Structure formats: structure tokens, C-alpha cells
Coordinates of C-alpha atoms in Angstrom, one line a residue:
M21 CA 107.7 119.4 105.7
F22 CA 109.8 119.7 108.8
D23 CA 112.3 122.2 107.3
V24 CA 110.0 124.2 105.1
F25 CA 107.1 124.8 107.5
K26 CA 108.9 124.3 110.8
L27 CA 106.3 121.7 111.9
T28 CA 106.8 119.3 114.7
P29 CA 106.4 115.5 114.1
G30 CA 103.1 115.7 116.0
H31 CA 101.8 118.4 113.8
T32 CA 102.8 116.5 110.7
L33 CA 101.1 113.3 112.0
S34 CA 97.9 115.1 112.8
I35 CA 97.8 116.8 109.4
L36 CA 98.3 113.5 107.5
V37 CA 95.5 111.8 109.6
V38 CA 93.1 114.7 108.9
V39 CA 94.0 114.6 105.2
G40 CA 93.1 110.9 105.1
V41 CA 89.8 111.7 106.9
I42 CA 88.9 114.5 104.5
L43 CA 89.8 112.4 101.4
D44 CA 87.7 109.5 102.6
G45 CA 84.8 111.8 103.6
L46 CA 84.8 113.3 100.1
G47 CA 85.0 109.8 98.5
L48 CA 88.5 110.3 97.1
Y49 CA 90.5 107.8 99.1
E50 CA 89.0 104.6 97.5
P51 CA 90.0 105.8 94.0
L52 CA 93.5 106.6 95.4
I53 CA 93.7 103.1 96.8
D54 CA 92.7 101.6 93.4
F55 CA 95.3 103.7 91.7
A56 CA 98.2 103.4 94.2
G57 CA 97.4 100.0 95.7
A58 CA 99.4 99.2 98.9
G59 CA 101.1 102.5 98.6
A60 CA 97.9 104.2 99.8
T61 CA 97.0 101.7 102.4
V62 CA 100.2 101.7 104.4
P63 CA 100.9 105.4 105.3
I64 CA 99.4 107.3 108.2
T65 CA 96.7 108.7 105.9
S66 CA 95.2 105.2 105.9
F67 CA 94.7 105.5 109.6
G68 CA 92.4 108.5 109.0
N69 CA 90.6 106.4 106.3
S70 CA 90.1 103.6 108.9
L71 CA 88.7 106.1 111.4
V72 CA 86.0 107.3 109.0
H73 CA 85.1 103.7 107.9
G74 CA 84.7 102.5 111.4
A75 CA 82.6 105.5 112.5
M76 CA 80.3 105.3 109.4
A77 CA 79.7 101.6 109.9
E78 CA 78.8 102.0 113.6
V79 CA 76.6 105.0 112.9
E80 CA 74.4 102.9 110.7
K81 CA 74.1 100.3 113.5
H82 CA 74.0 102.4 116.7
G83 CA 73.3 106.0 115.7
L84 CA 75.3 108.9 117.1
V85 CA 77.0 106.8 119.8
G86 CA 78.5 104.7 117.0
V87 CA 80.7 107.7 115.9
I88 CA 82.9 107.3 118.9
T89 CA 82.8 103.5 119.4
G90 CA 83.2 102.7 115.7
M91 CA 86.5 104.7 115.4
F92 CA 88.1 102.8 118.2
E93 CA 86.6 99.4 117.2
V94 CA 88.3 99.4 113.8
T95 CA 91.6 101.0 114.8
S96 CA 92.1 99.5 118.2
S97 CA 94.5 96.8 116.9
S98 CA 96.7 99.3 115.2
I99 CA 96.8 101.6 118.3
S100 CA 97.6 98.6 120.5
A101 CA 100.4 97.4 118.1
A102 CA 101.9 100.9 118.1
I103 CA 102.0 101.0 121.9
I104 CA 103.4 97.5 122.2
F105 CA 106.1 97.9 119.6
G106 CA 107.0 101.4 121.0
M107 CA 107.4 99.8 124.4
L108 CA 109.5 97.0 123.0
G109 CA 111.7 99.4 121.1
A110 CA 112.2 101.5 124.2
L111 CA 113.3 98.4 126.2
I112 CA 115.7 97.0 123.5
F113 CA 117.4 100.1 122.2
K114 CA 119.4 102.8 124.0
P115 CA 118.2 106.4 123.5
K116 CA 120.5 109.0 122.0
G117 CA 121.7 111.9 124.0

């Protein structure tokens, strides 16, 4: 995608998360998980799937406020892990350039 469309990594990441959200919103992500197994639960599209599941679960409990709180309640562990491992990687390895 980087060479063909001249997208930055941030654009590509955002597109894949939104694709996961759209697929889950349309009810197509669960059949994809059934078909592909762990191959569909590991990539960044699964993060979009988790955002939707968390938001929908909290909307049923707390109403409209649950949209925001639910997204972060379910995905907070993966966001925290990304920050911690990114920091550890920055401390251990020497940057290029």
C-alpha cells in the first residue's frame, strides 16, 4: 500500500482500523474470524473490532456515554502494552540515522 498509493504508515493504520470497525458494524467480522481463525484476530483490523464491541456493550449498560467509555475499557490493555513495549524498544535499541 505504501508504494502504490503513497500513504504514510499512519494513514495505513487508520484505514485498517476503520475497515475493522466497518466490517464489525456490518456483522461481517465474526464470519471472517470463523473462517480465518487467529489470522483475523491478530492484525490491526481486530483493534477496530474490539473498539466496536466495547462501545456496543457499554451503550447497553450506560447509554450514550458508554460509546466513549466502552471503547477504552476493552482496548486499554492493548494501548498500554503498545506504549510500554514501544518505550522499552526505544530504550534497548539504537535508532537508525
